[in-house]
Coordinates of N, CA, C and O and ligand atoms in Angstrom, one line a residue:
X232 N -9.6 -12.8 -14.4 CA -8.4 -11.9 -14.3 C -7.3 -12.6 -13.2 O -7.7 -13.1 -12.2
X233 N -6.0 -12.4 -13.7 CA -5.2 -13.3 -12.9 C -4.7 -12.5 -11.6 O -5.4 -11.7 -11.2
X234 N -3.6 -12.9 -11.0 CA -3.2 -12.5 -9.8 C -2.4 -11.2 -9.8 O -1.7 -10.8 -10.8
X235 N -2.9 -10.2 -9.0 CA -2.2 -8.9 -9.1 C -1.6 -8.7 -7.6 O -1.9 -9.2 -6.7
X236 N -0.6 -7.8 -7.7 CA 0.0 -7.3 -6.5 C -0.2 -5.8 -6.2 O -0.2 -5.0 -7.0
X237 N -0.4 -5.5 -4.8 CA -0.5 -4.0 -4.5 C 0.5 -3.7 -3.4 O 0.4 -4.0 -2.3
X238 N 1.7 -3.2 -3.9 CA 2.7 -3.0 -2.9 C 2.6 -1.4 -2.5 O 2.1 -0.6 -3.0
X239 N 3.2 -1.3 -1.3 CA 3.3 0.1 -0.6 C 3.9 -0.1 0.8 O 4.2 -1.2 1.1
X240 N 4.1 1.1 1.5 CA 4.6 1.1 2.7 C 3.6 0.7 3.8 O 3.8 0.0 4.8
X241 N 2.4 1.2 3.5 CA 1.3 1.0 4.6 C 1.7 1.3 5.9 O 1.5 0.4 6.9
X242 N 2.3 2.4 6.1 CA 2.8 2.8 7.4 C 2.2 4.0 8.0 O 2.7 5.1 8.0
X243 N 1.0 3.8 8.5 CA 0.1 2.6 8.6 C -0.9 2.6 7.4 O -1.1 3.6 6.7
X244 N -1.7 1.4 7.4 CA -2.8 1.3 6.2 C -3.9 2.4 6.8 O -4.0 2.6 7.8
X245 N -4.4 2.9 5.6 CA -5.4 4.0 5.8 C -6.8 3.5 5.1 O -6.7 2.4 4.4
X246 N -7.8 4.1 5.2 CA -9.0 3.7 4.7 C -9.0 3.8 3.1 O -9.5 3.2 2.4
X247 N -7.9 4.7 2.5 CA -7.7 4.8 1.1 C -7.1 3.4 0.7 O -7.4 3.0 -0.4
X248 N -6.0 3.0 1.4 CA -5.5 1.7 1.1 C -6.5 0.6 1.1 O -6.6 -0.2 0.1
X249 N -7.3 0.6 2.1 CA -8.2 -0.4 2.2 C -9.4 -0.4 1.2 O -9.8 -1.5 0.7
X250 N -9.6 0.7 0.8 CA -10.6 0.9 -0.4 C -10.0 0.4 -1.7 O -10.7 -0.3 -2.5
X251 N -8.7 0.5 -2.0 CA -8.1 0.2 -3.3 C -8.0 -1.5 -2.9 O -8.3 -2.1 -4.0
X252 N -7.7 -2.0 -1.9 CA -7.6 -3.3 -1.6 C -8.9 -4.0 -2.0 O -9.0 -5.0 -2.7
X253 N -9.9 -3.6 -1.3 CA -11.4 -4.0 -1.6 C -11.8 -4.1 -3.0 O -12.3 -5.1 -3.6
X254 N -11.5 -2.9 -3.7 CA -11.9 -2.8 -5.1 C -11.1 -3.7 -6.0 O -11.6 -4.3 -7.0
X255 N -9.8 -3.8 -5.7 CA -8.9 -4.6 -6.4 C -9.1 -6.2 -6.2 O -9.2 -6.8 -7.3
X256 N -9.6 -6.4 -5.1 CA -10.0 -7.8 -4.8 C -11.1 -8.2 -5.5 O -11.5 -9.5 -5.8
X257 N -12.0 -7.3 -5.8 CA -13.3 -7.4 -6.5 C -13.1 -7.6 -8.1 O -13.8 -8.2 -8.7
X258 N -11.9 -7.3 -8.6 CA -11.7 -7.5 -9.9 C -10.7 -8.6 -10.3 O -11.0 -9.3 -11.3
X259 N -9.6 -8.9 -9.4 CA -8.7 -9.8 -9.7 C -9.0 -11.2 -8.8 O -9.6 -11.2 -7.8
X260 N -8.7 -12.2 -9.5 CA -8.7 -13.4 -8.9 C -8.1 -13.6 -7.5 O -8.6 -14.1 -6.5
X261 N -6.9 -13.0 -7.5 CA -6.0 -13.0 -6.3 C -5.4 -11.8 -6.1 O -4.8 -11.2 -7.1
X262 N -5.3 -11.2 -4.9 CA -4.6 -10.0 -4.7 C -3.7 -10.3 -3.7 O -3.8 -10.6 -2.5
X263 N -2.3 -9.9 -3.9 CA -1.3 -10.1 -2.9 C -0.8 -8.6 -2.5 O -0.4 -7.7 -3.3
X264 N -1.2 -8.3 -1.3 CA -0.7 -6.9 -0.8 C 0.7 -7.1 -0.3 O 1.0 -8.0 0.7
X265 N 1.5 -6.2 -0.8 CA 3.0 -6.4 -0.5 C 3.5 -5.3 0.4 O 3.6 -4.0 -0.1
X266 N 4.1 -5.6 1.6 CA 4.5 -4.6 2.5 C 5.9 -4.4 2.2 O 6.8 -5.3 2.3
X267 N 6.2 -3.1 1.8 CA 7.8 -2.8 1.5 C 8.5 -2.8 2.8 O 8.1 -2.0 3.8
X268 N 9.6 -3.2 2.7 CA 10.6 -3.2 4.0 C 12.0 -2.7 3.3 O 12.6 -3.6 2.9
X269 N 12.1 -1.4 3.6 CA 13.4 -0.9 2.9 C 14.4 -0.4 4.1 O 13.9 0.4 4.9
X270 N 15.5 -1.0 4.1 CA 16.3 -0.9 5.4 C 16.8 0.7 5.4 O 17.0 1.1 6.6
X271 N 16.6 1.5 4.4 CA 17.0 2.9 4.4 C 15.9 3.7 5.0 O 16.1 4.9 5.1
X272 N 14.7 3.2 4.9 CA 13.6 4.0 5.5 C 13.2 3.8 7.0 O 13.5 2.7 7.5
X273 N 12.9 4.9 7.6 CA 12.4 4.8 8.9 C 11.0 4.7 9.1 O 10.2 5.7 8.7
X274 N 10.4 3.5 9.3 CA 9.1 3.3 9.5 C 8.5 3.5 10.9 O 9.4 3.3 11.9
X275 N 7.4 3.8 11.2 CA 6.8 4.0 12.6 C 6.5 2.6 13.0 O 6.8 2.1 14.0
X276 N 5.9 1.8 12.1 CA 5.5 0.5 12.4 C 6.3 -0.6 11.7 O 6.8 -0.3 10.6
X277 N 6.7 -1.7 12.4 CA 7.6 -2.6 11.9 C 6.9 -3.3 10.8 O 5.6 -3.3 10.7
X278 N 7.6 -4.1 10.0 CA 7.0 -4.9 8.8 C 6.0 -5.9 9.4 O 4.9 -6.1 9.0
X279 N 6.4 -6.4 10.6 CA 5.6 -7.4 11.2 C 4.2 -6.7 11.6 O 3.1 -7.4 11.6
X280 N 4.3 -5.6 12.1 CA 3.1 -4.9 12.7 C 2.2 -4.5 11.4 O 1.0 -4.6 11.5
X281 N 2.8 -4.0 10.4 CA 2.1 -3.5 9.2 C 1.3 -4.8 8.6 O 0.2 -4.7 8.3
X282 N 2.2 -6.0 8.6 CA 1.5 -7.2 8.0 C 0.3 -7.6 8.9 O -0.8 -7.9 8.4
X283 N 0.5 -7.6 10.1 CA -0.6 -8.0 11.1 C -1.7 -7.2 11.0 O -3.0 -7.6 10.9
X284 N -1.6 -5.7 10.7 CA -2.7 -4.9 10.6 C -3.6 -5.3 9.3 O -4.6 -5.3 9.3
X285 N -2.7 -5.4 8.3 CA -3.2 -5.7 7.0 C -4.0 -7.0 7.0 O -5.0 -7.1 6.3
X286 N -3.4 -8.0 7.6 CA -4.0 -9.3 7.6 C -5.4 -9.3 8.2 O -6.5 -9.7 7.8
X287 N -5.3 -8.5 9.4 CA -6.7 -8.3 10.1 C -7.7 -7.6 9.3 O -8.9 -7.9 9.2
X288 N -7.3 -6.5 8.6 CA -8.2 -5.7 7.9 C -8.7 -6.3 6.7 O -9.9 -6.2 6.2
X289 N -7.9 -7.3 6.2 CA -8.4 -7.8 4.8 C -8.9 -9.3 5.2 O -9.1 -10.1 4.2
X290 N -9.0 -9.6 6.5 CA -9.5 -10.8 7.0 C -10.8 -11.5 6.4 O -10.8 -12.5 6.0
X291 N -11.7 -10.4 5.9 CA -12.9 -10.8 5.4 C -12.8 -11.2 3.9 O -13.8 -11.7 3.3
X292 N -11.7 -10.9 3.2 CA -11.5 -11.1 1.8 C -10.7 -12.2 1.5 O -9.5 -12.3 1.8
X293 N -11.4 -13.3 1.0 CA -10.8 -14.5 0.9 C -9.6 -14.6 -0.2 O -8.7 -15.5 0.0
X294 N -9.6 -13.7 -1.2 CA -8.6 -13.9 -2.2 C -7.4 -12.9 -1.9 O -6.8 -12.6 -2.8
X295 N -7.4 -12.3 -0.8 CA -6.3 -11.4 -0.5 C -5.4 -11.9 0.6 O -5.8 -12.5 1.5
X296 N -4.1 -11.9 0.2 CA -2.9 -12.3 1.1 C -2.0 -11.2 1.2 O -1.9 -10.3 0.5
X297 N -1.1 -11.2 2.4 CA -0.2 -10.2 2.5 C 1.3 -10.8 2.7 O 1.4 -11.9 3.2
X298 N 2.1 -10.1 2.1 CA 3.6 -10.6 2.1 C 4.5 -9.4 2.4 O 4.1 -8.3 2.2
X299 N 5.7 -9.8 2.7 CA 6.7 -8.6 2.8 C 7.7 -8.7 1.7 O 8.1 -9.7 1.3
X300 N 8.2 -7.5 1.3 CA 9.2 -7.5 0.2 C 10.3 -6.7 0.7 O 10.1 -5.5 0.9
X301 N 11.6 -7.2 0.8 CA 12.8 -6.4 1.2 C 13.7 -6.3 0.0 O 14.9 -6.0 0.1
X302 N 13.2 -6.6 -1.2 CA 14.2 -6.6 -2.3 C 13.4 -5.6 -3.4 O 12.5 -5.0 -3.2
X303 N 13.9 -5.6 -4.6 CA 13.3 -4.9 -5.6 C 12.0 -5.4 -5.9 O 12.0 -6.8 -6.1
X304 N 10.9 -4.5 -6.1 CA 9.6 -5.2 -6.3 C 9.6 -6.0 -7.7 O 9.0 -7.1 -7.6
X305 N 10.3 -5.7 -8.6 CA 10.2 -6.6 -9.9 C 10.8 -8.0 -9.6 O 10.3 -8.9 -10.1
X306 N 11.9 -8.0 -8.9 CA 12.5 -9.4 -8.4 C 11.5 -10.2 -7.8 O 11.2 -11.4 -7.9
X307 N 10.8 -9.4 -6.7 CA 9.8 -10.0 -5.8 C 8.7 -10.6 -6.7 O 8.3 -11.8 -6.6
X308 N 8.3 -9.8 -7.7 CA 7.2 -10.3 -8.6 C 7.6 -11.5 -9.5 O 6.7 -12.3 -9.7
X309 N 8.8 -11.4 -9.9 CA 9.2 -12.5 -10.7 C 9.0 -13.8 -9.9 O 8.6 -14.9 -10.4
X310 N 9.6 -13.9 -8.7 CA 9.6 -14.8 -7.9 C 8.1 -15.4 -7.6 O 7.8 -16.7 -7.5
X311 N 7.1 -14.5 -7.4 CA 5.8 -14.9 -7.1 C 5.1 -15.1 -8.4 O 3.9 -15.5 -8.2
X312 N 5.7 -14.8 -9.5 CA 5.0 -15.1 -10.7 C 3.7 -14.3 -10.9 O 2.7 -14.7 -11.3
X313 N 3.9 -13.0 -10.6 CA 2.9 -12.1 -10.7 C 3.5 -11.0 -11.7 O 4.5 -10.5 -11.6
X314 N 2.5 -10.6 -12.7 CA 2.9 -9.6 -13.6 C 2.2 -8.3 -13.5 O 2.4 -7.3 -14.2
X315 N 1.0 -8.4 -12.6 CA 0.2 -7.2 -12.5 C 0.5 -6.4 -11.3 O 0.3 -6.9 -10.2
X316 N 0.8 -5.1 -11.4 CA 1.1 -4.2 -10.3 C 0.0 -3.2 -10.2 O -0.3 -2.5 -11.1
X317 N -0.7 -3.2 -8.9 CA -1.6 -2.1 -8.7 C -1.2 -1.0 -7.9 O -0.4 -1.2 -7.0
X318 N -1.3 0.3 -8.4 CA -1.0 1.4 -7.7 C -2.3 2.2 -7.6 O -2.9 2.4 -8.6
X319 N -2.3 2.9 -6.5 CA -3.6 3.9 -6.3 C -3.1 5.3 -6.5 O -1.9 5.6 -6.2
X320 N -3.7 6.1 -7.3 CA -3.5 7.4 -7.6 C -4.4 8.3 -6.9 O -5.8 8.3 -7.1
X321 N -3.9 9.4 -6.1 CA -4.8 10.4 -5.4 C -5.0 11.7 -6.4 O -5.8 12.4 -6.1
X322 N -4.2 11.9 -7.2 CA -4.2 13.1 -8.1 C -3.0 13.2 -9.0 O -2.3 12.2 -9.1
X323 N -2.7 14.4 -9.7 CA -1.8 14.4 -10.6 C -0.2 14.3 -10.1 O 0.5 13.8 -10.8
X324 N -0.1 14.7 -8.9 CA 1.1 14.6 -8.2 C 1.5 13.2 -8.0 O 2.5 12.6 -8.5
X325 N 0.7 12.3 -7.5 CA 0.8 11.0 -7.4 C 1.0 10.3 -8.7 O 1.9 9.5 -9.0
X326 N 0.4 10.8 -9.8 CA 0.3 10.1 -11.0 C 1.7 10.4 -11.7 O 2.4 9.4 -12.2
X327 N 2.4 11.6 -11.6 CA 3.5 11.8 -12.3 C 4.7 10.9 -11.6 O 5.5 10.4 -12.2
X328 N 4.5 10.8 -10.2 CA 5.6 10.0 -9.5 C 5.3 8.4 -9.9 O 6.3 7.8 -10.3
X329 N 4.1 8.0 -9.9 CA 3.7 6.7 -10.3 C 4.0 6.3 -11.6 O 4.5 5.2 -12.0
X330 N 3.9 7.4 -12.6 CA 4.2 7.0 -13.9 C 5.7 6.7 -14.1 O 6.0 5.8 -14.8
X331 N 6.6 7.6 -13.5 CA 7.9 7.3 -13.6 C 8.4 6.1 -13.1 O 9.2 5.2 -13.6
X332 N 7.8 5.7 -11.8 CA 8.0 4.4 -11.2 C 7.6 3.2 -12.2 O 8.3 2.3 -12.3
X333 N 6.5 3.5 -12.9 CA 6.0 2.2 -13.7 C 7.0 2.3 -15.0 O 7.2 1.1 -15.4
X334 N 7.6 3.3 -15.4 CA 8.5 3.1 -16.5 C 9.8 2.5 -16.1 O 10.4 1.8 -16.8
X335 N 10.1 2.8 -14.7 CA 11.3 2.2 -14.3 C 11.2 0.7 -14.2 O 11.9 0.0 -14.6
X336 N 10.0 0.3 -13.6 CA 9.8 -1.1 -13.4 C 9.6 -1.8 -14.9 O 10.2 -2.9 -15.0
X337 N 9.1 -1.2 -15.8 CA 9.0 -1.8 -17.2 C 10.4 -1.9 -17.8 O 10.7 -2.8 -18.6
X338 N 11.3 -0.9 -17.5 CA 12.6 -1.0 -18.0 C 13.4 -2.2 -17.3 O 14.0 -2.8 -18.1
X339 N 13.0 -2.4 -16.2 CA 13.7 -3.6 -15.4 C 13.1 -4.9 -15.9 O 13.7 -5.9 -15.9
X340 N 11.6 -4.9 -16.2 CA 11.2 -6.2 -16.6 C 9.8 -5.8 -17.5 O 8.9 -5.3 -16.9
X341 N 10.0 -5.8 -18.7 CA 9.0 -5.6 -19.7 C 7.7 -6.3 -19.6 O 6.6 -5.8 -20.0
X342 N 7.8 -7.4 -18.8 CA 6.4 -8.1 -18.7 C 5.5 -7.6 -17.6 O 4.4 -7.9 -17.5
X343 N 6.1 -6.7 -16.8 CA 5.3 -6.1 -15.5 C 4.3 -5.1 -16.2 O 4.7 -4.2 -17.0
X344 N 3.0 -5.3 -15.8 CA 2.1 -4.2 -16.3 C 1.6 -3.4 -15.1 O 1.2 -4.0 -14.0
X345 N 1.7 -2.1 -15.0 CA 1.1 -1.3 -13.9 C -0.4 -0.9 -14.2 O -0.5 -0.4 -15.2
X346 N -1.1 -1.1 -13.3 CA -2.5 -0.6 -13.4 C -2.9 0.4 -12.4 O -2.5 0.1 -11.1
X347 N -3.3 1.4 -12.9 CA -3.6 2.6 -11.9 C -5.0 2.6 -11.5 O -5.9 2.5 -12.4
X348 N -5.4 2.7 -10.2 CA -6.6 2.7 -9.8 C -6.8 4.1 -9.0 O -6.1 4.4 -8.1
X349 N -7.8 4.9 -9.5 CA -7.9 6.2 -9.0 C -8.7 6.2 -7.5 O -9.5 5.1 -7.3
X350 N -8.3 7.0 -6.6 CA -8.8 6.9 -5.3 C -10.3 7.3 -5.3 O -10.9 7.8 -6.4
X351 N -11.0 6.8 -4.3 CA -12.4 7.3 -4.1 C -12.4 8.7 -3.5 O -11.5 9.1 -2.7
X352 N -13.3 9.6 -4.0 CA -13.2 11.0 -3.5 C -13.2 11.2 -2.1 O -12.5 12.1 -1.5
X353 N -13.9 10.4 -1.4 CA -13.8 10.5 0.1 C -12.5 10.3 0.7 O -12.1 10.7 1.9
X354 N -11.6 9.6 0.1 CA -10.2 9.3 0.5 C -9.1 10.0 -0.2 O -7.9 9.8 0.1
X355 N -9.5 10.9 -1.0 CA -8.6 11.7 -1.7 C -7.5 12.4 -1.0 O -6.3 12.5 -1.4
X356 N -7.6 12.8 0.4 CA -6.7 13.5 1.0 C -6.0 12.7 2.0 O -5.0 13.0 2.7
X357 N -6.2 11.3 2.0 CA -5.6 10.5 3.0 C -4.1 10.1 2.6 O -4.0 9.5 1.5
X358 N -3.2 10.4 3.4 CA -1.7 9.9 3.3 C -1.2 9.6 4.5 O -1.4 10.4 5.5
X359 N -0.6 8.5 4.5 CA -0.1 7.9 5.8 C 0.8 8.9 6.5 O 0.7 9.0 7.7
X360 N 1.6 9.6 5.8 CA 2.5 10.5 6.5 C 1.8 11.6 7.1 O 2.2 12.0 8.4
X361 N 0.8 12.2 6.5 CA 0.0 13.3 7.3 C -0.7 12.8 8.5 O -0.9 13.3 9.6
X362 N -1.2 11.5 8.4 CA -2.0 10.9 9.4 C -1.1 10.7 10.7 O -1.5 10.8 11.7
X363 N 0.1 10.3 10.3 CA 1.1 9.9 11.5 C 1.4 11.3 12.1 O 1.5 11.4 13.3
X364 N 1.5 12.4 11.3 CA 1.8 13.7 11.9 C 0.6 14.2 12.8 O 0.9 14.6 13.9
X365 N -0.6 13.9 12.3 CA -1.7 14.2 13.0 C -1.8 13.5 14.4 O -2.0 14.0 15.4
X366 N -1.6 12.2 14.2 CA -1.6 11.4 15.5 C -0.6 11.7 16.4 O -0.9 11.6 17.7
X367 N 0.6 12.2 15.8 CA 1.7 12.5 16.8 C 1.3 13.7 17.7 O 1.8 13.9 18.9
X368 N 0.3 14.6 17.2 CA -0.3 15.7 18.1 C -1.5 15.3 18.7 O -2.3 16.2 19.1
X369 N -1.8 14.0 18.8 CA -3.0 13.5 19.4 C -4.2 14.0 18.7 O -5.3 14.2 19.4
X370 N -4.3 14.2 17.4 CA -5.3 14.7 16.6 C -6.3 13.5 16.4 O -5.8 12.4 16.5
X371 N -7.5 13.7 15.9 CA -8.4 12.7 15.7 C -8.4 12.1 14.2 O -8.5 12.8 13.3
X372 N -7.9 10.9 14.3 CA -7.7 10.3 13.0 C -8.8 9.1 12.7 O -8.6 8.5 11.6
X373 N -9.8 9.2 13.4 CA -10.9 8.3 13.1 C -11.5 8.9 11.8 O -11.7 10.0 11.5
X374 N -12.2 8.0 10.9 CA -12.5 8.6 9.6 C -11.3 8.6 8.6 O -11.6 8.8 7.4
X375 N -10.4 8.3 9.0 CA -9.0 8.3 8.1 C -8.4 7.0 8.0 O -7.8 6.5 7.0
X376 N -8.5 6.3 9.2 CA -7.9 5.0 9.2 C -9.0 4.1 10.0 O -9.9 4.5 10.7
X377 N -8.8 2.8 9.8 CA -9.8 1.9 10.5 C -9.5 2.0 12.0 O -8.3 2.2 12.4
X378 N -10.5 1.5 12.9 CA -10.3 1.7 14.3 C -9.0 1.0 14.9 O -8.3 1.5 15.8
X379 N -8.7 -0.2 14.2 CA -7.6 -0.9 14.8 C -6.3 -0.2 14.6 O -5.3 -0.2 15.4
X380 N -6.1 0.6 13.5 CA -5.0 1.4 13.2 C -5.1 2.6 14.0 O -4.0 3.1 14.6
X381 N -6.2 3.2 14.3 CA -6.3 4.5 15.3 C -5.7 4.1 16.6 O -5.0 4.7 17.2
X382 N -6.1 2.9 17.1 CA -5.7 2.4 18.3 C -4.2 2.2 18.3 O -3.5 2.6 19.3
X383 N -3.7 1.6 17.3 CA -2.1 1.4 17.1 C -1.4 2.7 17.2 O -0.4 2.8 17.8
X384 N -1.9 3.6 16.5 CA -1.4 5.0 16.3 C -1.3 5.6 17.8 O -0.4 6.2 18.1
X385 N -2.4 5.5 18.5 CA -2.5 6.0 19.8 C -1.5 5.4 20.8 O -0.9 6.2 21.5
X386 N -1.3 4.0 20.6 CA -0.3 3.4 21.4 C 1.1 3.9 21.0 O 1.9 3.9 21.9
X387 N 1.4 4.1 19.9 CA 2.7 4.5 19.4 C 3.0 6.0 20.0 O 4.2 6.1 20.4
X388 N 2.3 6.8 20.0 CA 2.3 8.2 20.5 C 1.9 8.4 21.8 O 1.8 9.6 22.2
X389 N 1.6 7.4 22.6 CA 1.3 7.6 24.1 C 2.3 8.5 24.9 O 3.5 8.1 24.7
Ligands
ADP434 P1 1.4 6.7 1.2 O1 2.4 7.0 2.3 O2 1.4 7.7 0.2 O3 0.0 6.5 1.8 P2 2.1 3.9 0.4 O4 3.5 3.5 0.0 O5 1.6 3.4 1.7 O6 1.9 5.4 0.5 O7 1.0 3.7 -0.7 C1 0.9 2.5 -1.5 C2 0.0 2.7 -2.6 O8 -1.3 3.1 -2.2 C3 0.6 3.7 -3.6 O9 0.1 3.4 -4.8 C4 -0.4 4.9 -3.1 O10 -0.5 5.9 -4.2 C5 -1.6 4.3 -2.7 N1 -2.4 5.1 -1.8 C6 -2.1 5.7 -0.8 N2 -3.2 6.4 -0.2 C7 -4.1 6.3 -1.0 C8 -5.5 6.7 -1.0 N3 -5.9 7.6 -0.1 N4 -6.2 6.6 -2.1 C9 -5.7 5.8 -3.1 N5 -4.6 5.1 -3.2 C10 -3.7 5.5 -2.2

């Protein structure tokens, strides 16, 4: 299986993201985790912080690397010579959004193939935005994010 890319905001990475990373890394020869940096979006963690968390979390996986993309993902993939795009889906709402996105990417570059991976049942409800909200009220996010992310969230909302 050739090289695949898994793009996302990862603001911050959750156990759901990590599960997709582990499972995709077991299928594809190489997996490039792509951290989106969109100037119009307000992230809690900088691109550098998100990359460093993901690098640490994927440290044990030899075929996983992490990069930042501040352009259109199809342009980025062309430059990296990657044609396979992995997206995680938690349910039908994710799927309808992801499906449209994949159509858009296909219209921009017909060589791109989007591969959907379903979430694991235990990570079904994990969403970075809700986890940030919970953390902002000092709620317990262990069991939703890896310990290093829980610590980073604590530090942000101290
Ligand atoms: P989110 O804010 O929804 O977590 P991201 O942009 O960081 O969004 O997500 C990147 C990719 O990871 C998307 O394909 C998204 O559907 C997927 N993803 C996010 N959370 C999960 C999860 N709990 N299980 C499976 N896939 C997920």
